Backbone as JSON Lines, residues from 0, in Angstrom:
{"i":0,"aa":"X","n":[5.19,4.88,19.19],"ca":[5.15,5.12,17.74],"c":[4.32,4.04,17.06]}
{"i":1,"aa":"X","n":[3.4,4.67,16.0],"ca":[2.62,3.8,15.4],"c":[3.47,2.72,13.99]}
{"i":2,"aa":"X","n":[2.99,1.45,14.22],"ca":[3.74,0.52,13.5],"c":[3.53,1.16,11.71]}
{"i":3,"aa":"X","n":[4.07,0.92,10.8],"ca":[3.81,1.13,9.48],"c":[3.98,-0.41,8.74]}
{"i":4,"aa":"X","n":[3.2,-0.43,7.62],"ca":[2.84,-1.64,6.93],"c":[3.1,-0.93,5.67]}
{"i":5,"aa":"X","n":[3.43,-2.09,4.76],"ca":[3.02,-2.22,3.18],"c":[1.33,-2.55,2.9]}
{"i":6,"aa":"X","n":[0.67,-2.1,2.48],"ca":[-0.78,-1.9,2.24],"c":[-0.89,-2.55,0.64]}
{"i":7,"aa":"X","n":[-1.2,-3.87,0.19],"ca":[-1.67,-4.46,-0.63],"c":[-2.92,-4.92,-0.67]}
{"i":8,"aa":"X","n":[-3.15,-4.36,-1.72],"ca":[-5.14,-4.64,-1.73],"c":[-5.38,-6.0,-1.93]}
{"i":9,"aa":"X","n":[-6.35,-6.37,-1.69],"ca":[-6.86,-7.96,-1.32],"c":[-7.42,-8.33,-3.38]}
{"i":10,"aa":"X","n":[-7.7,-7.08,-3.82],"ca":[-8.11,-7.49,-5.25],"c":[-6.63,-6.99,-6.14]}
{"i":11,"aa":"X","n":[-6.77,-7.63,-7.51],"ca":[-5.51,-6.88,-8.21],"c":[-6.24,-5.92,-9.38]}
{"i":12,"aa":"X","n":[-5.19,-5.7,-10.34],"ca":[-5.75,-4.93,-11.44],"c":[-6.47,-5.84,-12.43]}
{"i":13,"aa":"X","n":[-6.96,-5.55,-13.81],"ca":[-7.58,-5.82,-14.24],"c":[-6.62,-6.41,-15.46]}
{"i":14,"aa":"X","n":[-5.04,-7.13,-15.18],"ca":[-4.12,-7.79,-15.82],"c":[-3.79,-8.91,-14.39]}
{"i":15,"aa":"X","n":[-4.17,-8.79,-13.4],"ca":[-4.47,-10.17,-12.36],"c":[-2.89,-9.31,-11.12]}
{"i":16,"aa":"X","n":[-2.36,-8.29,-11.7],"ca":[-1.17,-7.97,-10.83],"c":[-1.64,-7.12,-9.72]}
{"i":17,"aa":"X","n":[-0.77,-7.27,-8.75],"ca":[-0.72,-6.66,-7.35],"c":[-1.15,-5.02,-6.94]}
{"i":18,"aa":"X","n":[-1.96,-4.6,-6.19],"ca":[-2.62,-3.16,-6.05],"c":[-1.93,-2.95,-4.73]}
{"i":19,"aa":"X","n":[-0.61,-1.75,-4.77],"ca":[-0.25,-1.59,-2.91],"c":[-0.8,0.16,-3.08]}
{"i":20,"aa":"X","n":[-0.46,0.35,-2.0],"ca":[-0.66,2.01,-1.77],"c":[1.02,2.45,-1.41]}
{"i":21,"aa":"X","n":[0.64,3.84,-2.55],"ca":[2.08,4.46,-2.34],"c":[1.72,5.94,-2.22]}
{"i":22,"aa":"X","n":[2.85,6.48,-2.12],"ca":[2.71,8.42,-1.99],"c":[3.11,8.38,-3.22]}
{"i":23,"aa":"X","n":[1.93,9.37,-3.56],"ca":[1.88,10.15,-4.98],"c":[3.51,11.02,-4.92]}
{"i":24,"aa":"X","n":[3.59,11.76,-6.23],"ca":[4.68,12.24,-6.09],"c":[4.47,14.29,-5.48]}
{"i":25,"aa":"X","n":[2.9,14.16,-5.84],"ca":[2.04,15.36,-4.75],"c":[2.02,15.22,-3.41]}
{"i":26,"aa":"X","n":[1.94,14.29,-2.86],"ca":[2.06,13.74,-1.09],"c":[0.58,13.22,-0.78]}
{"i":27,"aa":"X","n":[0.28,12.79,-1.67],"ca":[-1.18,12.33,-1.08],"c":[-0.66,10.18,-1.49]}
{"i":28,"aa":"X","n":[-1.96,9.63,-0.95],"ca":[-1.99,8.35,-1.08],"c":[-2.64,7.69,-2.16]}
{"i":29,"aa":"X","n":[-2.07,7.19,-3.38],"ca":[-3.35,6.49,-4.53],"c":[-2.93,5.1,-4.67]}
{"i":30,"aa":"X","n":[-3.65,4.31,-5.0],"ca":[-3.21,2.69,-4.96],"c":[-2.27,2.9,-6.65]}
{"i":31,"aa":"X","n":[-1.63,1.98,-6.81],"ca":[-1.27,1.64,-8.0],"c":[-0.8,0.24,-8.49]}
{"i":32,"aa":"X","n":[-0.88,-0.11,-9.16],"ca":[-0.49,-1.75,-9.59],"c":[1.35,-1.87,-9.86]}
{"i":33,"aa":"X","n":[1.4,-2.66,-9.29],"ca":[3.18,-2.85,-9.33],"c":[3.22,-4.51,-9.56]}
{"i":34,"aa":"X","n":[4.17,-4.43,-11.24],"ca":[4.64,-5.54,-11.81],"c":[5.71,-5.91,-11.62]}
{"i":35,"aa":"X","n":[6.93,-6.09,-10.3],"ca":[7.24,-7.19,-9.55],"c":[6.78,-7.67,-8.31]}
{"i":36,"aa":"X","n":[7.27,-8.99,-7.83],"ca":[7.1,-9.38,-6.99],"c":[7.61,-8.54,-5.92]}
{"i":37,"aa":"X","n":[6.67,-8.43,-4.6],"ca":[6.62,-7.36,-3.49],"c":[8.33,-7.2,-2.75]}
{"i":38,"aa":"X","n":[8.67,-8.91,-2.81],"ca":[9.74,-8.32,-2.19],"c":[10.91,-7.65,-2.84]}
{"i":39,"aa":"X","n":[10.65,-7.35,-4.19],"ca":[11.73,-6.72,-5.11],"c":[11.11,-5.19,-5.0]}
{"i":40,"aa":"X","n":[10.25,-4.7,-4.6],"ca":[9.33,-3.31,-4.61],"c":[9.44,-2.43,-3.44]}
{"i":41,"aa":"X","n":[10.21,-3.18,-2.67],"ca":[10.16,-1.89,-0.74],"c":[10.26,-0.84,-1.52]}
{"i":42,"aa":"X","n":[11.61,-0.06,-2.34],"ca":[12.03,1.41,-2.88],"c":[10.64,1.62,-3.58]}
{"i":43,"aa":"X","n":[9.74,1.31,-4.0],"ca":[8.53,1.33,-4.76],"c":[7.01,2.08,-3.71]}
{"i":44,"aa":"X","n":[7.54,1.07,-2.97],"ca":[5.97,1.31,-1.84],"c":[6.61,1.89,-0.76]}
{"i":45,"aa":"X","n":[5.58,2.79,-0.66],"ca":[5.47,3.76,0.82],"c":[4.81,2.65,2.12]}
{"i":46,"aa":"X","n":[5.53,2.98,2.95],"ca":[5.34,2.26,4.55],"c":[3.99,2.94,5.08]}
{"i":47,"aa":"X","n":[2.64,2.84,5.59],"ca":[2.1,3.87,5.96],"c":[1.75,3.59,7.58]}
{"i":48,"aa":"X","n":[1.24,3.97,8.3],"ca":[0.31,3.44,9.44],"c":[-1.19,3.46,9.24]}
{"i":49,"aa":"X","n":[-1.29,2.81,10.16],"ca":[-3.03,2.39,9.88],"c":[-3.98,3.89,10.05]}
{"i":50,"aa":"X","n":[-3.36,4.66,10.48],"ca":[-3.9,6.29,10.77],"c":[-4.18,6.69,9.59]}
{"i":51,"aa":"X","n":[-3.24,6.46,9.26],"ca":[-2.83,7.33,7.67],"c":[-3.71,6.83,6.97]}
{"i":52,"aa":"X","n":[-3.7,5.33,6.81],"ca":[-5.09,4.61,5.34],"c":[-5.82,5.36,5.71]}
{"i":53,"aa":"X","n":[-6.45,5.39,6.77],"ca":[-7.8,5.85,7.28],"c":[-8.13,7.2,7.19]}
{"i":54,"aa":"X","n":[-7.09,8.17,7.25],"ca":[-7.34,9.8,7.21],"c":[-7.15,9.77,5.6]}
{"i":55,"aa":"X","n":[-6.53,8.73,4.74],"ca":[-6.74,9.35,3.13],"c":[-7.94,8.64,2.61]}
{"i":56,"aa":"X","n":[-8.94,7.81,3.96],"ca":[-9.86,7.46,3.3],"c":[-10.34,6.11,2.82]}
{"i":57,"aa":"X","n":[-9.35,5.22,2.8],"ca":[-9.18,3.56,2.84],"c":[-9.49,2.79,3.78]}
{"i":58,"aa":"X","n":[-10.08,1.68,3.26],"ca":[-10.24,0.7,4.58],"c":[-9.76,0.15,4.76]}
{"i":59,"aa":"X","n":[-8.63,0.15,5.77],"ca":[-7.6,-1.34,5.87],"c":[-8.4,-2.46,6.36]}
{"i":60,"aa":"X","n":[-9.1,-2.61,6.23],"ca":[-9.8,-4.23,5.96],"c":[-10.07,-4.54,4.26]}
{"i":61,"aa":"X","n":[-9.4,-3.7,3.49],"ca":[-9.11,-3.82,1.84],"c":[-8.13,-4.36,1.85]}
{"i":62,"aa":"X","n":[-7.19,-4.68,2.65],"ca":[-5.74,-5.01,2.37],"c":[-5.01,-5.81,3.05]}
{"i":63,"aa":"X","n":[-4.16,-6.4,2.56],"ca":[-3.26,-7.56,3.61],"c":[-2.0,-6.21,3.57]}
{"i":64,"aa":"X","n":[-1.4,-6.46,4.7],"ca":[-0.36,-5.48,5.15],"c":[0.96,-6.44,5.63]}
{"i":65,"aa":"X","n":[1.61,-5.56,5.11],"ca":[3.11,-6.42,6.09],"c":[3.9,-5.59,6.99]}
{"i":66,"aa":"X","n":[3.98,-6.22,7.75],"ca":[5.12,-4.84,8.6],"c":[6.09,-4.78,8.46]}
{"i":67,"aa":"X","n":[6.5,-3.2,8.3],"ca":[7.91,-2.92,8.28],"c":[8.87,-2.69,9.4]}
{"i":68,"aa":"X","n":[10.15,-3.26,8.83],"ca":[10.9,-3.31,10.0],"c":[12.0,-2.32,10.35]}
């Protein structure tokens, strides 16, 4: 089974806050800016695998990732 990460973009928004990737509430993947700190946000952000950035189109070399456990 492929590992899944939190996907935070290496740039933020254009207020200096954090860009992760989450599932839309359609089922697709869009980045969005989230104003707490990450570790208050797991219920927030979708887990993805590195398959997944890549089939919606992202470069995970955009992003620092953390793994989920």
């Amino acid at each position: 089974m492929d590992k899944k990460y939190y996907w935070k973009n290496k740039r933020t928004d254009d207020e200096g806050k954090p860009i992760y990737l989450i599932k839309s509430p359609f089922g697709y993947i869009s980045q969005d800016s989230i104003w707490q700190k990450f570790s208050d946000i797991a219920d927030s952000v979708t887990a993805f695998t590195e398959e997944e950035v890549i089939k919606w189109g992202y470069n995970p070399d955009m992003f620092d990732r953390e793994e989920v456990e």
